[in-house]
């Protein structure tokens, strides 16, 4: 692992919240979005911009966003897409918008969270040492949410029992990412490009965080900065939880394994046997989710459909990863 920058050099400057942009992606959940925007209005300090990407919602999202324009306390940028591009396409569009605004930092989040009032200040404290940072969040019931911050890279799957405790340093190195709270510097984005909209949903943030960790020290910090505002059906496994899913998620979970495979091939890290084992374990996990959390087997066909459609992606010899935004980007600390 790369050594963290324990002692910032003289070229490091104090964090300026106005250089940060919150990027929020929403789709037909104006009530939840309203809670998020309300929490942003209560932040101290506030970011320089808030970018809301609307994935072609059919509810009153546009009206809700406009109602906050004069009272949110910072510049609000609203972009409504013509079609629903999924979370992947939404965050890709949102980060592109933030990048074009000149933002130094981009803080990503879904519409089903709210920001802790001093959340940006907490993240900013780490900005002198790291360029890819993940904060922590509270779950809907107020409990501490455990996020799987490390992956078994060659298998392309999360490690479910990576240690949850933090030592006195207050951070842990990670090789993954989560768009529910990712705080990333424009230099990293310039090097690795935008999130890949071809994922639509699922695995997109893991791959993006993994790409970031290949060029900079990526960390999860012991700072609670978000709170989930939507309850999700779960299976309590003691120290971990398994959430309910949907047929769409089941499809993309399996289909998008092919996109991960293509990224691994492009970087020369693809190991067929280990990656196949990761795909098998993913399939088994989704079967358990169906049987134990959702108590049905009817969603199984969507897993097989995803595997089938993924084969065409994996066999596409013209496939290319997302390009960097800056071909001569500055080195990333």
CSV table of C-alpha atoms in Angstrom, one decimal:
chain,number,residue,atom,x,y,z
A,1,UNK,CA,0.0,0.0,0.0
A,2,UNK,CA,1.1,3.6,-0.6
A,3,UNK,CA,2.1,5.5,2.5
A,4,UNK,CA,-0.3,8.2,3.6
A,5,UNK,CA,0.8,11.7,3.5
A,6,UNK,CA,1.1,12.1,7.3
A,7,UNK,CA,2.7,15.5,7.2
A,8,UNK,CA,1.3,17.8,4.5
A,9,UNK,CA,3.9,19.9,2.7
A,10,UNK,CA,4.0,23.6,2.5
A,11,UNK,CA,2.1,23.4,-0.8
A,12,UNK,CA,-1.0,22.1,1.0
A,13,UNK,CA,-3.5,24.9,1.8
A,14,UNK,CA,-6.4,25.0,4.2
A,15,UNK,CA,-9.6,23.6,3.0
A,16,UNK,CA,-11.9,26.2,1.4
A,17,UNK,CA,-15.5,24.9,1.4
A,18,UNK,CA,-16.4,27.1,-1.5
A,19,UNK,CA,-14.3,24.9,-3.7
A,20,UNK,CA,-16.5,21.9,-3.0
A,21,UNK,CA,-19.6,20.8,-4.9
A,22,UNK,CA,-22.2,18.4,-3.6
A,23,UNK,CA,-23.5,16.2,-6.4
A,24,UNK,CA,-26.9,14.6,-5.7
A,25,UNK,CA,-28.7,12.2,-8.1
A,26,UNK,CA,-32.5,11.8,-7.8
A,27,UNK,CA,-35.3,9.9,-9.5
A,28,UNK,CA,-39.0,10.2,-8.6
A,29,UNK,CA,-38.3,10.7,-4.9
A,30,UNK,CA,-39.0,14.4,-4.4
A,31,UNK,CA,-39.9,14.0,-0.8
A,32,UNK,CA,-36.5,12.5,0.0
A,33,UNK,CA,-34.8,15.0,-2.1
A,34,UNK,CA,-36.5,17.8,-0.2
A,35,UNK,CA,-35.1,16.4,3.0
A,36,UNK,CA,-31.6,16.4,1.5
A,37,UNK,CA,-31.8,19.9,0.2
A,38,UNK,CA,-33.2,21.1,3.6
A,39,UNK,CA,-30.2,19.5,5.3
A,40,UNK,CA,-27.8,21.2,2.9
A,41,UNK,CA,-29.4,24.5,3.7
A,42,UNK,CA,-28.6,23.9,7.4
A,43,UNK,CA,-25.0,23.1,6.7
A,44,UNK,CA,-22.2,25.2,8.2
A,45,UNK,CA,-20.1,25.6,6.2
A,46,UNK,CA,-21.9,25.2,2.9
A,47,UNK,CA,-20.3,24.1,-0.4
A,48,UNK,CA,-19.8,26.5,-3.2
A,49,UNK,CA,-22.3,24.6,-5.4
A,50,UNK,CA,-25.0,22.0,-5.2
A,51,UNK,CA,-25.6,20.1,-8.4
A,52,UNK,CA,-28.8,18.1,-8.6
A,53,UNK,CA,-29.1,15.6,-11.5
A,54,UNK,CA,-32.7,14.6,-12.2
A,55,UNK,CA,-32.9,11.2,-14.0
A,56,UNK,CA,-36.0,12.3,-15.9
A,57,UNK,CA,-38.3,12.1,-13.0
A,58,UNK,CA,-42.1,12.2,-13.6
A,59,UNK,CA,-43.1,13.6,-10.3
A,60,UNK,CA,-42.7,17.2,-9.0
A,61,UNK,CA,-38.9,17.1,-8.7
A,62,UNK,CA,-38.4,20.2,-10.8
A,63,UNK,CA,-40.8,22.3,-8.7
A,64,UNK,CA,-39.2,21.0,-5.5
A,65,UNK,CA,-35.7,22.0,-6.6
A,66,UNK,CA,-36.8,25.4,-7.8
A,67,UNK,CA,-38.4,26.0,-4.4
A,68,UNK,CA,-35.0,25.8,-2.8
A,69,UNK,CA,-33.1,28.0,-5.2
A,70,UNK,CA,-33.4,31.2,-3.2
A,71,UNK,CA,-33.2,29.6,0.3
A,72,UNK,CA,-30.5,26.9,0.1
A,73,UNK,CA,-27.8,29.5,0.8
A,74,UNK,CA,-25.4,28.5,-2.1
A,75,UNK,CA,-25.5,28.2,-5.8
A,76,UNK,CA,-27.9,25.5,-7.0
A,77,UNK,CA,-27.4,23.9,-10.4
A,78,UNK,CA,-30.2,21.8,-11.7
A,79,UNK,CA,-29.9,19.5,-14.7
A,80,UNK,CA,-32.7,17.3,-15.8
A,81,UNK,CA,-31.7,14.4,-18.1
A,82,UNK,CA,-33.9,13.4,-21.0
A,83,UNK,CA,-33.9,9.7,-20.0
A,84,UNK,CA,-33.3,7.7,-16.8
A,85,UNK,CA,-29.6,6.9,-17.0
A,86,UNK,CA,-29.5,5.1,-13.6
A,87,UNK,CA,-27.2,6.1,-10.7
A,88,UNK,CA,-24.2,5.5,-12.9
A,89,UNK,CA,-25.3,7.9,-15.6
A,90,UNK,CA,-26.5,10.4,-13.1
A,91,UNK,CA,-23.2,10.6,-11.2
A,92,UNK,CA,-21.3,10.7,-14.4
A,93,UNK,CA,-23.3,13.7,-15.6
A,94,UNK,CA,-23.1,15.3,-12.1
A,95,UNK,CA,-19.4,14.9,-11.8
A,96,UNK,CA,-18.9,16.3,-15.3
A,97,UNK,CA,-21.0,19.3,-14.4
A,98,UNK,CA,-19.1,19.8,-11.2
A,99,UNK,CA,-15.8,19.4,-13.0
A,100,UNK,CA,-16.8,22.0,-15.6
A,101,UNK,CA,-17.7,24.4,-12.8
A,102,UNK,CA,-14.1,24.2,-11.7
A,103,UNK,CA,-14.8,22.4,-8.4
A,104,UNK,CA,-11.8,21.2,-6.5
A,105,UNK,CA,-13.8,18.7,-4.5
A,106,UNK,CA,-16.9,16.7,-5.4
A,107,UNK,CA,-19.0,15.2,-2.7
A,108,UNK,CA,-21.4,12.6,-4.1
A,109,UNK,CA,-24.7,11.4,-2.5
A,110,UNK,CA,-28.0,9.8,-3.4
A,111,UNK,CA,-31.3,11.5,-2.6
A,112,UNK,CA,-32.1,9.2,0.4
A,113,UNK,CA,-29.6,10.8,2.8
A,114,UNK,CA,-29.3,14.0,4.7
A,115,UNK,CA,-26.1,15.8,5.5
A,116,UNK,CA,-24.9,16.3,9.1
A,117,UNK,CA,-24.6,20.1,9.6
A,118,UNK,CA,-20.8,20.1,10.0
A,119,UNK,CA,-20.3,17.3,7.6
A,120,UNK,CA,-18.3,19.3,5.0
A,121,UNK,CA,-16.0,20.7,7.7
A,122,UNK,CA,-15.3,17.1,8.9
A,123,UNK,CA,-14.4,16.0,5.4
A,124,UNK,CA,-12.4,19.1,4.8
A,125,UNK,CA,-10.1,18.3,7.7
A,126,UNK,CA,-8.8,15.3,5.8
A,127,UNK,CA,-8.4,17.1,2.5
A,128,UNK,CA,-4.8,18.2,3.1
A,129,UNK,CA,-3.7,14.5,3.4
A,130,UNK,CA,-5.9,12.6,1.0
A,131,UNK,CA,-7.5,13.0,-2.4
A,132,UNK,CA,-10.1,10.1,-2.2
A,133,UNK,CA,-12.1,10.1,1.0
A,134,UNK,CA,-15.1,8.2,2.2
A,135,UNK,CA,-17.0,9.4,5.3
A,136,UNK,CA,-19.3,7.4,7.5
A,137,UNK,CA,-23.1,7.5,7.8
A,138,UNK,CA,-25.8,6.6,10.2
A,139,UNK,CA,-28.5,4.2,9.1
A,140,UNK,CA,-32.2,5.0,9.1
A,141,UNK,CA,-32.6,3.8,12.7
A,142,UNK,CA,-29.6,5.9,13.9
A,143,UNK,CA,-27.2,2.9,14.1
A,144,UNK,CA,-23.7,3.1,12.7
A,145,UNK,CA,-23.8,1.8,9.1
A,146,UNK,CA,-20.9,-0.6,8.2
A,147,UNK,CA,-19.7,-0.2,4.7
A,148,UNK,CA,-17.5,-2.8,3.1
A,149,UNK,CA,-14.5,-0.6,2.3
A,150,UNK,CA,-12.2,-3.2,1.0
A,151,UNK,CA,-12.5,-5.6,-1.9
A,152,UNK,CA,-10.8,-8.8,-2.9
A,153,UNK,CA,-9.5,-7.1,-6.0
A,154,UNK,CA,-8.8,-10.1,-8.2
A,155,UNK,CA,-12.3,-11.5,-7.4
A,156,UNK,CA,-13.9,-8.2,-7.8
A,157,UNK,CA,-16.1,-8.6,-4.7
A,158,UNK,CA,-16.3,-6.8,-1.3
A,159,UNK,CA,-14.7,-8.4,1.8
A,160,UNK,CA,-17.6,-8.6,4.2
A,161,UNK,CA,-15.7,-8.8,7.4
A,162,UNK,CA,-12.9,-6.2,7.0
A,163,UNK,CA,-12.3,-4.7,10.5
A,164,UNK,CA,-14.9,-2.1,11.5
A,165,UNK,CA,-12.9,-0.5,14.3
A,166,UNK,CA,-10.6,2.5,13.8
A,167,UNK,CA,-7.3,3.1,15.6
A,168,UNK,CA,-6.1,6.5,16.8
A,169,UNK,CA,-5.2,7.5,13.2
A,170,UNK,CA,-8.9,7.9,12.5
A,171,UNK,CA,-8.7,6.4,9.0
A,172,UNK,CA,-8.4,3.1,7.1
A,173,UNK,CA,-7.0,2.6,3.7
A,174,UNK,CA,-9.7,1.4,1.2
A,175,UNK,CA,-9.6,0.1,-2.4
A,176,UNK,CA,-13.3,0.6,-3.1
A,177,UNK,CA,-15.8,3.4,-3.3
A,178,UNK,CA,-19.4,4.3,-2.6
A,179,UNK,CA,-21.3,7.1,-4.3
A,180,UNK,CA,-23.2,7.6,-1.1
A,181,UNK,CA,-20.6,9.9,0.4
A,182,UNK,CA,-17.6,9.7,-1.8
A,183,UNK,CA,-15.4,12.9,-1.5
A,184,UNK,CA,-13.0,13.1,-4.3
A,185,UNK,CA,-10.5,15.7,-5.7
A,186,UNK,CA,-10.7,16.9,-9.3
A,187,UNK,CA,-7.1,15.8,-9.9
A,188,UNK,CA,-8.1,12.2,-9.3
A,189,UNK,CA,-11.2,12.6,-11.6
A,190,UNK,CA,-9.0,14.1,-14.2
A,191,UNK,CA,-6.7,11.0,-14.2
A,192,UNK,CA,-9.4,8.3,-14.1
A,193,UNK,CA,-12.2,10.0,-15.9
A,194,UNK,CA,-15.9,10.1,-15.1
A,195,UNK,CA,-17.9,7.2,-13.6
A,196,UNK,CA,-19.0,4.8,-16.3
A,197,UNK,CA,-22.7,5.2,-17.3
A,198,UNK,CA,-22.7,1.8,-18.9
A,199,UNK,CA,-23.1,0.2,-15.5
A,200,UNK,CA,-26.5,2.0,-15.1
A,201,UNK,CA,-26.6,0.7,-11.4
A,202,UNK,CA,-24.4,-1.5,-9.3
A,203,UNK,CA,-20.7,-2.1,-9.1
A,204,UNK,CA,-20.1,1.4,-10.6
A,205,UNK,CA,-18.9,3.0,-7.4
A,206,UNK,CA,-16.8,0.0,-6.4
A,207,UNK,CA,-14.9,0.1,-9.7
A,208,UNK,CA,-14.6,3.9,-9.6
A,209,UNK,CA,-13.2,3.8,-6.0
A,210,UNK,CA,-10.8,0.9,-7.0
A,211,UNK,CA,-9.5,3.0,-10.0
A,212,UNK,CA,-8.9,5.9,-7.6
A,213,UNK,CA,-7.1,3.7,-5.1
A,214,UNK,CA,-4.6,2.7,-7.9
A,215,UNK,CA,-3.3,6.2,-8.2
A,216,UNK,CA,-3.7,7.7,-4.8
A,217,UNK,CA,-4.1,6.7,-1.1
A,218,UNK,CA,-7.9,6.2,-0.7
A,219,UNK,CA,-9.3,6.2,2.9
A,220,UNK,CA,-12.5,5.8,4.9
A,221,UNK,CA,-12.4,8.2,7.8
A,222,UNK,CA,-14.0,7.9,11.2
A,223,UNK,CA,-16.3,10.9,10.7
A,224,UNK,CA,-20.1,10.6,10.6
A,225,UNK,CA,-21.3,13.0,7.9
A,226,UNK,CA,-24.5,11.5,6.4
A,227,UNK,CA,-27.7,10.0,7.7
A,228,UNK,CA,-30.0,7.7,5.6
A,229,UNK,CA,-33.6,8.9,5.5
A,230,UNK,CA,-35.2,5.8,3.9
A,231,UNK,CA,-35.9,2.5,5.7
A,232,UNK,CA,-34.7,-0.6,3.8
A,233,UNK,CA,-35.8,-4.2,4.6
A,234,UNK,CA,-32.9,-6.0,6.1
A,235,UNK,CA,-31.8,-9.4,7.4
A,236,UNK,CA,-29.9,-8.9,10.7
A,237,UNK,CA,-26.8,-11.2,10.7
A,238,UNK,CA,-25.5,-9.9,14.0
A,239,UNK,CA,-22.5,-7.7,13.2
A,240,UNK,CA,-23.6,-7.2,9.5
A,241,UNK,CA,-26.9,-6.7,7.6
A,242,UNK,CA,-28.2,-7.9,4.2
A,243,UNK,CA,-30.6,-5.5,2.5
A,244,UNK,CA,-33.5,-6.4,0.3
A,245,UNK,CA,-33.0,-5.9,-3.4
A,246,UNK,CA,-35.1,-5.6,-6.6
A,247,UNK,CA,-35.3,-7.4,-10.0
A,248,UNK,CA,-33.4,-4.6,-11.7
A,249,UNK,CA,-30.6,-4.8,-9.2
A,250,UNK,CA,-30.4,-8.5,-9.5
A,251,UNK,CA,-30.1,-8.2,-13.3
A,252,UNK,CA,-27.4,-5.5,-13.2
A,253,UNK,CA,-25.4,-7.2,-10.4
A,254,UNK,CA,-24.8,-10.2,-12.7
A,255,UNK,CA,-24.7,-8.3,-16.0
A,256,UNK,CA,-22.1,-5.8,-14.8
A,257,UNK,CA,-19.6,-8.4,-13.8
A,258,UNK,CA,-18.7,-8.3,-17.5
A,259,UNK,CA,-17.9,-4.6,-17.3
A,260,UNK,CA,-15.6,-5.2,-14.3
A,261,UNK,CA,-14.0,-8.0,-16.3
A,262,UNK,CA,-13.4,-5.6,-19.1
A,263,UNK,CA,-11.8,-3.0,-16.8
A,264,UNK,CA,-9.6,-5.7,-15.3
A,265,UNK,CA,-8.5,-6.8,-18.8
A,266,UNK,CA,-7.7,-3.3,-19.9
A,267,UNK,CA,-5.4,-2.8,-16.9
A,268,UNK,CA,-3.8,-6.2,-17.1
A,269,UNK,CA,-5.1,-7.5,-13.8
A,270,UNK,CA,-7.7,-10.0,-14.9
A,271,UNK,CA,-7.3,-13.5,-13.4
A,272,UNK,CA,-9.9,-15.8,-14.9
A,273,UNK,CA,-10.2,-18.4,-12.2
A,274,UNK,CA,-10.3,-15.9,-9.3
A,275,UNK,CA,-12.8,-13.6,-11.1
A,276,UNK,CA,-15.0,-16.5,-11.9
A,277,UNK,CA,-15.0,-17.5,-8.2
A,278,UNK,CA,-16.1,-13.9,-7.4
A,279,UNK,CA,-18.9,-14.1,-9.9
A,280,UNK,CA,-20.1,-17.5,-8.4
A,281,UNK,CA,-20.0,-16.1,-4.9
A,282,UNK,CA,-22.0,-13.1,-6.0
A,283,UNK,CA,-24.6,-15.3,-7.6
A,284,UNK,CA,-24.9,-17.4,-4.3
A,285,UNK,CA,-25.2,-14.3,-2.2
A,286,UNK,CA,-28.1,-13.1,-4.4
A,287,UNK,CA,-29.8,-16.4,-4.0
A,288,UNK,CA,-29.5,-16.1,-0.2
A,289,UNK,CA,-30.9,-12.6,-0.4
A,290,UNK,CA,-33.9,-13.9,-2.3
A,291,UNK,CA,-34.6,-16.8,0.0
A,292,UNK,CA,-33.8,-15.3,3.4
A,293,UNK,CA,-34.6,-11.5,3.1
A,294,UNK,CA,-37.3,-11.5,0.4
A,295,UNK,CA,-38.6,-15.1,0.9
A,296,UNK,CA,-39.1,-15.8,-2.8
A,297,UNK,CA,-37.3,-17.5,-5.7
A,298,UNK,CA,-39.1,-15.6,-8.4
A,299,UNK,CA,-36.3,-13.2,-9.0
A,300,UNK,CA,-33.8,-15.9,-10.0
A,301,UNK,CA,-34.4,-15.5,-13.7
A,302,UNK,CA,-33.1,-12.0,-13.6
A,303,UNK,CA,-29.8,-13.3,-12.3
A,304,UNK,CA,-29.5,-15.7,-15.2
A,305,UNK,CA,-30.6,-12.9,-17.6
A,306,UNK,CA,-27.9,-10.7,-16.4
A,307,UNK,CA,-25.3,-13.4,-16.9
A,308,UNK,CA,-26.5,-14.0,-20.4
A,309,UNK,CA,-26.4,-10.3,-21.4
A,310,UNK,CA,-23.0,-9.9,-19.8
A,311,UNK,CA,-21.5,-12.4,-22.2
A,312,UNK,CA,-22.0,-10.0,-25.1
A,313,UNK,CA,-20.3,-7.3,-23.2
A,314,UNK,CA,-17.4,-9.5,-22.2
A,315,UNK,CA,-16.9,-10.6,-25.8
A,316,UNK,CA,-16.9,-7.1,-27.2
A,317,UNK,CA,-13.4,-6.6,-28.6
A,318,UNK,CA,-14.0,-2.9,-29.3
A,319,UNK,CA,-14.8,-2.1,-25.6
A,320,UNK,CA,-12.8,0.7,-24.0
A,321,UNK,CA,-12.7,2.1,-20.5
A,322,UNK,CA,-13.8,5.6,-19.7
A,323,UNK,CA,-11.1,8.1,-20.9
A,324,UNK,CA,-9.2,10.4,-18.6
A,325,UNK,CA,-10.4,14.0,-18.6
A,326,UNK,CA,-6.9,15.4,-18.5
A,327,UNK,CA,-4.3,13.6,-20.6
A,328,UNK,CA,-1.5,15.5,-18.9
A,329,UNK,CA,-3.1,15.7,-15.4
A,330,UNK,CA,-1.0,16.8,-12.4
A,331,UNK,CA,0.5,14.0,-10.3
A,332,UNK,CA,-1.9,12.9,-7.5
A,333,UNK,CA,-0.6,12.9,-4.0
